[in-house]
Every structure is written in C-alpha cells, then in structure tokens.
C-alpha cells in the first residue's frame, strides 16, 4: 500500500486574465468575399490588381479601413488607382499600411461592394524571383499578415471570406491557387488566365496563388478529395514520390477528426520562406523539400493537419497560435504514431520536450504570450512543441476516447470559423465531463515546465521512500507522475504519484531490491527533474 506521509507546502494558482488583441475595425465590418484579378509579367515585377470586396458593414462608418502596403521609399508597394462602389467613385487615401476609403455619405450597416484598382511591385507577400533552376516564379507567402503587401484586405485571421483568384500570366506558367479550378483560358496574346475559387471561407494568411513552370501529377483521391503534386519539372519524378504521403495524411485526419474542409489538396514545391506553409488546399513546401528520399513526411503531416487546425478552425487572434501550431505539431506526431507505432511517437515527444526545456532556459514566457507583438516571434517552441505536448498530456488527462471525441467536436463546432483557447477548453470539458481549468491554466499560462526534485531511498524493511518536490519559480502544477523501479534481474514495479501543490512523500513496496528508478517511463509528462537516490 502507498501512503501519503505529509504535507510540506501548499500553493495555489491564481487566475490570470487573458489579454486579447483586437482591432476596432473587426467590429465595424466583415469581408464576405474577395475577387482578386491579378496580372503577372515577365520582365517586370510590377503586378496589376483589381480587387472586388463584398462586405457586410456592421455599424455606420464614415471611413472603411483596409490593410494595403503603400509604395515606400524603395519604390515597392501598391499604389491605388481607383476605388468604386456600385453607385460610383469613392474617395481614398493611403497611409503606410492602410487604405482608407470614404464617400459623400457614411457607409450604412448592410451589404457594400468595393472595387479597388491598384498596381506596384510587392515589397513582400508575393515572392517573385528565380527558383533554384533559374526559372522565374511567383509564390504568395502571406503568413502571418503579409497578404496586404499584394492584396487589399482585412489581414486578420478572424475575418474569413471566400476568395476567387483570376490570374493572368504569360504562357508557360501554370497557376495553382486556393480552392477549385474554375477555368483556364488562352487570352490569345501569349498570355493565359487561370481562375481558382475557394467557396469555403478562409483567412487571408492562407489565401494564395503560385505561378511557375510546373510538372503536375494528379494522384487520385484520398477520402474523396483530389490530391495533386506540383513540382518544378527538373524534380518531376522525385517530387511526385516525395509529396505522395500527403494522401495518407489526409485520410488519417479525415477519419480521426472530420471531413477535409476544402475542395482539393495540392502539394506544391515553392519559394516559401518557411519550411512548409499550410495555405488552404494548396500547401507550399520549401524548394529543397524534394529529395527523392521521402524524408519530409513529418513536415507534410504537419501541413496537412493545419488544414483542419489553423486554416479551418483558426485562432481568433495571434496570441492563441498554439491552436494552430501546437495542433499541427501533435497532429504530425499522431499520424506518425499510427504509421510507425508508439515508440516513434515517444521518440519525437522526447525530442520535443528537450526543445521546450532549452527554449524555456532562454526565454521565460507562457504559451499564450501576450507580450509579443511581432507575430513571427510567435513561431517558437512554446507554440509548436509545448503546444503539442499540452495536447499529449490532455489525451492522458481526459482519456483516449474522450480526447478524440473532443477533437472531433471542436472541429465540428468551429469549422470554417475561429476559436480561442477557452473555446477549446469548453469543448474538451464537455467531452470528458470534467473540469480542465487548472490543466489549461498551468500548462498554457505559466512559463516553462515543472522542475522536480525527486529523492528516493531504499529501507531495510523493503520499502522505498519517494519524495517529490516542485522547484520551479512560478506556480505549482498538478499532474500524475509515473515512477518505475527496476531490479538488477529485470523485475519492475510501477507507481503513479498524483503530484499536486504540496511537496509529498510516498511509501512504495516494490517487493524487490530496486537498482534504479525511471520517471515517466511512458513519456506522458512535460517536465524536468533532478533525481537523488541510489
Ligand atoms: Zn505549422
């Protein structure tokens, strides 16, 4: 029998307010649909654009403000030529990153259509340049809010809209885009127009096109969704093979989470600045992702998982990015667990845990870190590996069935919408019929990980005294800590200490002389520990 011997300390967790970043304009209007006509050229990086926006104005406004990067001192940026609405021309003014639009009368609540003609050389957002084979390419690379370098829009993940791209480019380019292919036609002057349309609302961060000379393979369907590979012609064979695992990833998440949210899945070799960018229904991978070795399956699984989490269920604001990156990180781990077994999952979790701890040593902040205002700095091990670990521990906390049931309910509830951490917590609480307040509080709003001092000693009467103390600077955690005692001749004894606010001692009766002790032998806990004992 194991007994609680004493209470050494009692500490409790305070409730922290969740700071939310919000833009006033998010309450002023909602963009329902974008219709972008974009012309691309050889010989100049200048693009010409015409954007049609269908908006719901939510409250009377003298001025509507959109995001658009104006021409800067380097000469790059977008210059607006004309803004019109159904009843005629509108006035406009550009500031550094905004387009302000007004008319002779205020905009009234209801539906408003805007048409914006503009042109310029993108300073960012649409990456124009040669690929590694010296061929000219164009790739949208919008994350986090870089879409407004080439598209007038409300560049925030909480304003989702359906999107149409009509792209005119010289013959010789194939154009991939978000949504379904509606039309391809020759314009008769050495140019072609390609029309893609996403009928499912998506955030601007993942609404893109890519134009290049591609080799394209239609690789059949997975869970009823067409899957294709778009690679540079020089990488044709290897690229098709390297991106093929995307189909198995799509099937896995469809089966486990819910139907794939989009019209198709294209896997695209690109010039994204990231390793992979989860653009909705067309994932862009870095150009050296093609090796012929299928050695980026984890990257593919991560980006495919994002189609459900990040793209379809999007974080309501950037500070909740773990709902995107943590889910994609753990999603890839879940796929690899299914494909390769539990040992592979544990190997990855151990590596993820090391990254979380190393990061916490350099930067002390919780997963939901409202001090960050440069969104690219949110791409850190807290959002990815710690976010993934939170889901892993939640899986144990609520149980296997409830975990999957909760993920399915979360997707079903917030599909094509937005969620904050509290929304996810509520859905999981519903799934498990339990309170998860302290779980979410400690793992998402405290910095670092629990730091344990675990002392153990063997007594001559056969008992083992185990003492567990928490030593981290901030807060106290509650979690189950699995302990395994092993003898020299291979016997083992398992015990789970329910660690809480108090430092505690436990008496264990393994029935043999233990030679060593292992903490968390099944890799369920994000922690670090100093072990003192035999
Ligand atoms: Zn990601």
XYZ file of C-alpha atoms and ligand atoms in Angstrom:
535
model
C 0.000 0.000 0.000
C 1.183 3.507 -0.758
C 0.534 6.188 1.772
C 0.641 9.936 1.876
C 3.050 10.885 4.665
C 2.950 14.616 4.948
C 2.122 17.972 3.527
C 5.116 20.208 3.059
C 3.774 23.167 1.211
C 0.571 24.438 -0.250
C 0.493 26.827 -3.129
C -2.288 27.605 -5.468
C -2.574 29.020 -8.912
C -4.051 32.429 -9.482
C -6.400 33.094 -12.320
C -4.839 35.211 -14.988
C -6.742 37.499 -17.232
C -6.494 36.584 -20.883
C -5.437 39.629 -22.847
C -6.934 39.736 -26.296
C -5.602 41.760 -29.152
C -8.393 43.311 -31.141
C -8.703 45.778 -33.969
C -11.598 48.250 -33.810
C -12.396 47.511 -37.442
C -13.171 43.866 -36.628
C -16.431 45.076 -35.145
C -17.057 47.540 -37.952
C -17.241 45.255 -40.958
C -16.860 41.682 -42.093
C -15.451 40.847 -45.524
C -17.580 38.077 -47.032
C -15.870 37.590 -50.384
C -12.742 38.684 -52.255
C -12.492 38.585 -56.024
C -8.856 39.226 -56.946
C -7.813 39.718 -60.578
C -4.005 39.741 -60.706
C -1.762 40.213 -63.742
C 1.795 38.879 -63.624
C 4.532 39.641 -66.139
C 7.952 38.588 -67.315
C 10.417 41.461 -67.496
C 8.912 43.413 -64.608
C 7.995 42.604 -61.025
C 5.158 45.103 -61.280
C 1.769 43.465 -60.766
C -1.613 44.893 -61.675
C -4.562 44.077 -59.487
C -8.253 44.610 -59.225
C -9.906 43.563 -56.002
C -13.641 43.189 -55.595
C -14.754 43.014 -51.973
C -18.201 42.050 -50.810
C -18.516 43.328 -47.263
C -21.079 43.344 -44.510
C -20.880 46.735 -42.809
C -21.805 46.085 -39.178
C -22.053 49.641 -37.892
C -22.310 53.036 -39.552
C -18.857 54.235 -40.573
C -17.559 57.397 -42.229
C -14.445 55.570 -43.376
C -13.639 51.936 -44.097
C -10.017 50.992 -43.499
C -8.375 48.039 -45.207
C -4.835 46.716 -44.987
C -2.654 47.526 -48.003
C 1.072 48.250 -48.049
C 1.629 51.584 -49.810
C 4.593 52.414 -52.055
C 7.548 53.010 -49.741
C 10.845 54.880 -50.171
C 12.336 51.911 -52.041
C 9.597 52.255 -54.646
C 7.995 48.976 -53.663
C 4.419 48.653 -52.550
C 0.959 49.035 -54.027
C -0.375 52.283 -55.441
C -4.145 52.556 -55.618
C -5.587 53.986 -58.845
C -9.273 53.927 -58.230
C -11.882 52.820 -55.699
C -15.501 52.441 -56.690
C -18.719 51.096 -55.279
C -21.995 50.259 -57.021
C -23.056 53.909 -57.005
C -19.818 55.419 -58.294
C -16.332 56.526 -57.334
C -15.198 56.728 -53.733
C -12.500 58.861 -52.119
C -9.426 57.167 -50.766
C -6.135 57.847 -49.039
C -3.193 55.532 -48.483
C -1.100 55.526 -45.320
C 1.927 53.254 -44.857
C -0.027 50.031 -44.376
C -3.635 51.099 -44.740
C -6.140 52.102 -47.371
C -8.801 54.491 -46.062
C -11.990 54.735 -48.128
C -14.918 57.126 -47.794
C -17.770 58.548 -49.811
C -20.000 61.600 -49.738
C -22.152 59.799 -47.188
C -21.322 57.404 -44.375
C -21.391 53.658 -45.006
C -24.594 52.271 -43.551
C -24.989 48.847 -41.959
C -25.686 46.251 -44.617
C -24.001 44.959 -47.710
C -21.348 47.046 -49.506
C -19.345 46.176 -52.602
C -15.970 47.793 -53.218
C -13.760 47.609 -56.276
C -10.107 48.627 -55.924
C -7.690 49.021 -58.829
C -4.029 49.051 -57.889
C -0.543 48.221 -59.087
C 3.019 48.053 -57.868
C 5.986 45.859 -57.035
C 5.261 43.732 -53.961
C 7.692 44.521 -51.151
C 6.773 41.158 -49.631
C 3.870 38.698 -49.527
C 4.145 37.682 -53.177
C 7.641 36.276 -53.614
C 8.835 36.951 -57.165
C 12.144 35.558 -58.325
C 14.105 32.682 -59.746
C 13.858 29.219 -58.317
C 16.936 27.074 -57.850
C 16.857 26.123 -61.533
C 16.921 29.753 -62.632
C 13.267 29.847 -63.664
C 11.015 32.761 -62.784
C 8.317 32.021 -60.208
C 5.627 33.821 -58.200
C 4.514 32.480 -54.818
C 2.098 34.003 -52.344
C 3.599 33.770 -48.849
C 1.110 35.573 -46.641
C 1.692 34.343 -43.111
C 1.100 35.958 -40.684
C -0.295 39.219 -42.100
C 1.764 39.734 -45.246
C -1.166 39.333 -47.655
C -1.681 43.091 -47.643
C 1.632 43.532 -49.461
C -0.155 42.457 -52.618
C -3.855 42.161 -51.763
C -6.104 44.881 -50.271
C -7.814 43.019 -47.459
C -8.643 42.766 -43.791
C -5.420 40.955 -42.954
C -6.501 39.300 -39.722
C -7.233 35.605 -39.127
C -10.626 36.317 -37.592
C -12.091 37.862 -40.766
C -12.614 34.881 -43.047
C -14.027 35.159 -46.524
C -14.474 33.154 -49.687
C -11.797 34.018 -52.250
C -11.545 33.977 -56.018
C -8.244 34.453 -57.881
C -8.210 35.216 -61.610
C -4.548 35.252 -62.541
C -3.261 36.396 -65.912
C 0.292 35.315 -66.674
C 2.444 34.648 -69.735
C 2.063 31.274 -71.441
C 4.434 28.799 -69.873
C 3.277 29.394 -66.309
C 0.900 27.054 -64.574
C -1.015 28.764 -61.802
C -2.082 26.962 -58.662
C -4.477 28.633 -56.266
C -6.724 28.247 -53.297
C -9.974 26.373 -53.874
C -11.233 24.658 -57.021
C -10.043 25.261 -60.574
C -12.881 27.044 -62.384
C -11.360 27.900 -65.750
C -8.157 28.084 -67.759
C -8.155 30.016 -70.995
C -5.770 31.467 -73.523
C -6.019 35.234 -73.871
C -4.642 34.975 -77.403
C -1.712 37.331 -76.835
C 0.785 34.898 -75.393
C -0.956 35.081 -72.045
C -3.352 32.864 -70.131
C -5.906 33.336 -67.387
C -6.401 30.789 -64.629
C -9.347 31.077 -62.266
C -9.380 29.436 -58.833
C -12.217 29.838 -56.389
C -12.470 28.911 -52.705
C -16.119 28.552 -51.763
C -15.220 27.901 -48.151
C -14.322 30.988 -46.082
C -10.602 31.143 -45.303
C -8.298 33.609 -43.545
C -6.018 35.818 -45.670
C -2.916 34.202 -44.137
C -3.552 31.074 -46.231
C -5.204 32.542 -49.383
C -2.569 32.421 -52.133
C -1.590 31.633 -55.688
C 1.622 30.226 -57.103
C 2.801 30.603 -60.699
C 5.717 28.724 -62.232
C 6.531 26.190 -64.899
C 5.251 23.147 -63.025
C 5.080 19.447 -63.684
C 1.699 18.428 -62.295
C 0.612 14.957 -61.221
C -2.995 14.185 -60.356
C -2.546 11.482 -57.768
C -6.097 10.271 -57.288
C -8.332 10.859 -54.327
C -7.957 10.461 -50.587
C -11.164 10.414 -48.541
C -12.923 11.651 -51.685
C -10.605 14.672 -52.069
C -8.460 15.110 -55.218
C -4.752 15.161 -54.362
C -2.072 16.519 -56.691
C 1.636 17.325 -56.735
C 3.007 20.491 -58.383
C 6.775 20.391 -58.690
C 9.489 22.020 -60.747
C 9.880 19.997 -63.969
C 13.516 19.224 -63.082
C 12.228 17.460 -59.929
C 9.342 15.711 -61.612
C 9.879 12.103 -60.567
C 11.305 12.674 -57.092
C 8.777 15.390 -56.313
C 5.773 13.258 -57.159
C 7.085 10.497 -54.906
C 8.109 12.827 -52.085
C 4.710 14.516 -51.855
C 2.679 11.310 -52.287
C 2.391 10.648 -48.494
C 0.072 13.682 -48.262
C -2.789 11.406 -49.349
C -2.315 9.075 -46.374
C -2.128 12.087 -44.048
C -5.364 13.462 -45.480
C -7.110 10.108 -44.998
C -5.844 9.822 -41.429
C -7.108 13.231 -40.302
C -10.381 12.821 -42.221
C -11.017 9.560 -40.404
C -9.970 10.773 -36.992
C -11.127 14.418 -36.936
C -13.799 15.005 -39.576
C -14.196 15.726 -43.296
C -11.390 17.605 -45.068
C -12.546 21.235 -45.236
C -11.546 22.124 -48.817
C -12.091 21.313 -52.475
C -8.738 19.680 -53.199
C -5.245 19.250 -51.825
C -2.319 20.381 -53.986
C 1.223 19.845 -52.679
C 3.447 22.485 -54.208
C 7.217 22.919 -54.451
C 7.688 26.628 -53.854
C 9.808 29.521 -52.678
C 8.073 29.977 -49.318
C 10.328 31.455 -46.647
C 9.063 28.750 -44.294
C 9.812 25.021 -44.367
C 6.217 24.487 -45.292
C 3.288 26.857 -45.494
C -0.146 25.367 -44.943
C -2.005 27.523 -47.492
C -5.619 26.387 -47.659
C -5.978 23.485 -50.105
C -2.534 24.127 -51.627
C 0.384 23.533 -49.320
C 3.608 25.270 -50.307
C 6.821 23.442 -49.340
C 10.347 24.888 -49.459
C 12.070 24.165 -52.728
C 14.645 21.761 -51.292
C 11.884 19.661 -49.740
C 12.182 17.457 -52.827
C 14.992 14.984 -52.264
C 13.673 11.744 -53.732
C 14.006 10.185 -50.281
C 10.525 10.875 -48.835
C 12.329 12.343 -45.854
C 9.831 15.117 -45.091
C 6.795 13.041 -44.165
C 6.605 14.775 -40.778
C 6.548 18.175 -42.499
C 3.809 17.015 -44.869
C 1.752 15.597 -41.985
C 2.174 18.880 -40.089
C 0.947 20.985 -43.016
C -1.929 18.627 -43.805
C -3.029 18.738 -40.135
C -3.134 22.537 -40.444
C -5.944 22.268 -42.979
C -8.191 21.329 -40.036
C -6.385 23.325 -37.347
C -5.149 26.788 -38.264
C -6.954 27.028 -41.595
C -10.471 25.742 -40.949
C -10.524 26.283 -37.187
C -8.346 29.395 -36.959
C -7.006 31.082 -33.870
C -9.222 34.088 -33.084
C -6.103 36.162 -32.593
C -2.384 35.591 -32.957
C -1.662 35.045 -29.282
C -3.591 31.777 -29.444
C -1.361 30.448 -32.206
C -0.795 27.186 -30.339
C -4.311 26.253 -31.521
C -2.708 26.168 -34.957
C 0.956 25.199 -34.487
C 0.596 23.019 -31.411
C -2.221 21.097 -33.088
C -0.243 20.650 -36.312
C 2.823 19.532 -34.340
C 0.878 16.963 -32.363
C -1.190 16.082 -35.432
C 2.007 15.045 -37.216
C 3.017 13.045 -34.149
C -0.365 11.292 -34.118
C -0.056 10.430 -37.797
C 3.446 9.048 -37.256
C 2.281 7.092 -34.219
C -0.379 5.452 -36.378
C 2.115 4.804 -39.185
C 5.145 3.694 -37.174
C 3.969 2.816 -33.684
C 4.076 4.245 -30.188
C 7.875 4.066 -29.890
C 8.230 6.552 -32.736
C 5.743 8.897 -31.062
C 7.715 8.753 -27.816
C 10.989 9.391 -29.616
C 9.516 12.550 -31.136
C 7.951 13.664 -27.848
C 11.263 13.304 -26.032
C 12.942 15.436 -28.674
C 10.089 17.983 -28.492
C 10.413 18.084 -24.703
C 14.120 18.862 -24.963
C 13.333 21.754 -27.292
C 10.706 23.148 -24.911
C 13.134 22.999 -21.991
C 16.008 24.529 -23.971
C 13.725 27.346 -25.109
C 12.425 27.942 -21.573
C 16.032 28.319 -20.405
C 16.466 31.193 -22.853
C 13.040 32.804 -22.749
C 10.613 32.628 -19.865
C 7.070 33.063 -21.132
C 3.833 31.108 -21.191
C 2.417 29.537 -24.365
C -0.145 32.323 -24.514
C 2.354 35.153 -24.535
C 0.538 38.447 -24.896
C 3.780 40.442 -24.677
C 4.700 39.508 -28.271
C 3.665 41.977 -30.961
C 5.925 40.756 -33.796
C 3.864 37.765 -34.892
C 6.837 35.985 -36.448
C 8.277 35.720 -32.929
C 5.274 33.564 -32.029
C 6.797 30.832 -34.184
C 8.730 29.401 -31.258
C 8.881 26.084 -29.361
C 6.144 27.264 -26.991
C 3.610 27.387 -29.837
C 4.856 24.214 -31.537
C 6.429 21.668 -29.224
C 4.898 22.827 -25.958
C 1.511 23.266 -27.634
C 1.842 19.721 -28.965
C 2.815 18.465 -25.530
C -0.240 20.124 -23.984
C -2.421 18.065 -26.316
C -0.477 14.917 -25.494
C -0.967 15.432 -21.755
C -4.610 16.323 -22.341
C -5.003 12.981 -24.109
C -3.933 11.210 -20.948
C -5.893 13.538 -18.693
C -9.265 13.012 -20.402
C -8.719 9.505 -21.799
C -8.237 8.192 -25.329
C -11.917 8.054 -26.372
C -12.758 11.437 -24.910
C -9.677 13.022 -26.462
C -10.689 12.066 -29.989
C -14.341 12.815 -29.311
C -13.312 16.261 -28.076
C -11.117 16.996 -31.108
C -13.959 15.956 -33.407
C -16.443 18.149 -31.545
C -14.018 21.088 -31.567
C -13.609 20.809 -35.338
C -17.338 20.327 -35.915
C -18.147 23.363 -33.754
C -15.580 25.822 -35.124
C -15.086 24.541 -38.686
C -14.580 27.480 -41.122
C -14.585 29.766 -38.089
C -12.399 30.932 -35.237
C -11.700 29.810 -31.714
C -9.786 30.924 -28.670
C -8.216 28.670 -26.063
C -11.244 28.957 -23.788
C -13.444 27.634 -26.607
C -11.252 24.566 -26.963
C -11.209 24.090 -23.190
C -15.009 24.171 -23.038
C -15.390 21.614 -25.818
C -12.909 19.272 -24.144
C -14.644 19.701 -20.782
C -17.900 18.761 -22.460
C -16.236 15.685 -23.969
C -14.749 14.449 -20.698
C -17.459 15.685 -18.342
C -14.702 17.133 -16.187
C -13.182 20.475 -15.273
C -9.973 21.365 -17.083
C -9.465 24.845 -15.604
C -6.308 24.070 -13.692
C -4.939 21.931 -16.517
C -5.265 24.752 -19.068
C -4.171 27.343 -16.539
C -0.920 25.651 -15.582
C 0.214 24.438 -18.987
C -0.745 27.472 -21.069
C -0.463 30.436 -18.708
C 2.634 29.520 -16.682
C 6.107 29.831 -18.205
C 8.465 26.867 -18.507
C 7.826 23.364 -17.214
C 7.563 21.799 -13.760
C 11.032 21.371 -12.288
C 11.094 18.421 -9.926
C 13.481 17.247 -7.290
C 12.810 13.543 -6.762
C 14.577 11.817 -3.903
C 14.318 8.110 -3.244
C 15.816 5.731 -0.707
C 15.539 2.016 -0.015
C 14.834 0.917 3.532
C 15.913 -2.376 5.069
C 12.239 -3.321 5.612
C 11.775 -3.423 1.821
C 10.041 -0.060 1.488
C 11.112 2.723 -0.810
C 10.633 6.308 0.304
C 9.933 8.636 -2.571
C 9.876 12.392 -2.122
C 8.665 14.694 -4.885
C 9.173 18.459 -4.671
C 8.391 21.148 -7.233
C 11.167 23.697 -7.585
C 10.157 25.955 -10.486
C 9.991 29.654 -9.712
C 6.438 30.287 -10.866
C 3.302 28.421 -9.878
C 2.573 24.888 -8.795
C 1.340 22.118 -11.077
C -0.955 19.131 -10.691
C -0.192 16.019 -12.721
C 0.274 12.269 -12.480
C 3.940 11.262 -12.336
C 4.656 7.657 -13.290
C 7.555 6.075 -11.453
C 9.135 2.757 -12.320
C 11.500 0.852 -10.041
C 13.645 -1.838 -11.635
C 15.748 -4.590 -10.137
C 19.029 -5.885 -11.469
C 17.310 -9.122 -12.535
C 14.624 -7.394 -14.612
C 11.726 -7.078 -12.162
C 9.785 -3.860 -12.305
C 7.276 -2.033 -10.134
C 5.057 0.831 -11.252
C 3.616 3.613 -9.148
C 1.792 6.796 -10.093
C 2.259 9.766 -7.795
C -0.572 12.280 -8.027
C 1.567 15.364 -7.717
C -0.253 18.499 -6.611
C 0.525 21.822 -4.991
C 2.190 20.232 -1.991
C 5.568 18.550 -1.890
C 4.915 14.979 -0.829
C 6.463 11.741 0.343
C 5.249 8.314 -0.716
C 5.989 4.850 0.640
C 6.394 2.225 -2.064
C 6.609 -1.533 -1.552
C 8.134 -2.974 -4.702
C 8.807 -6.414 -3.172
C 12.355 -6.477 -4.506
C 15.576 -4.561 -4.149
C 15.385 -1.801 -6.763
C 18.542 -0.920 -8.597
C 17.267 2.105 -10.430
C 14.287 4.359 -10.836
C 12.822 5.811 -14.031
C 10.460 8.776 -14.118
C 7.720 8.980 -16.730
C 8.680 5.705 -18.451
C 5.802 6.003 -20.962
C 6.546 9.625 -21.908
C 3.377 11.329 -20.734
C 4.765 14.346 -18.907
C 6.420 17.612 -19.848
C 8.873 18.215 -17.011
C 12.464 18.210 -15.973
C 13.822 16.539 -12.885
C 16.797 16.160 -10.676
C 16.902 12.641 -9.226
C 18.663 11.999 -5.944
C 18.947 8.391 -4.850
C 20.752 5.062 -5.136
Zn 2.719 24.889 -38.745
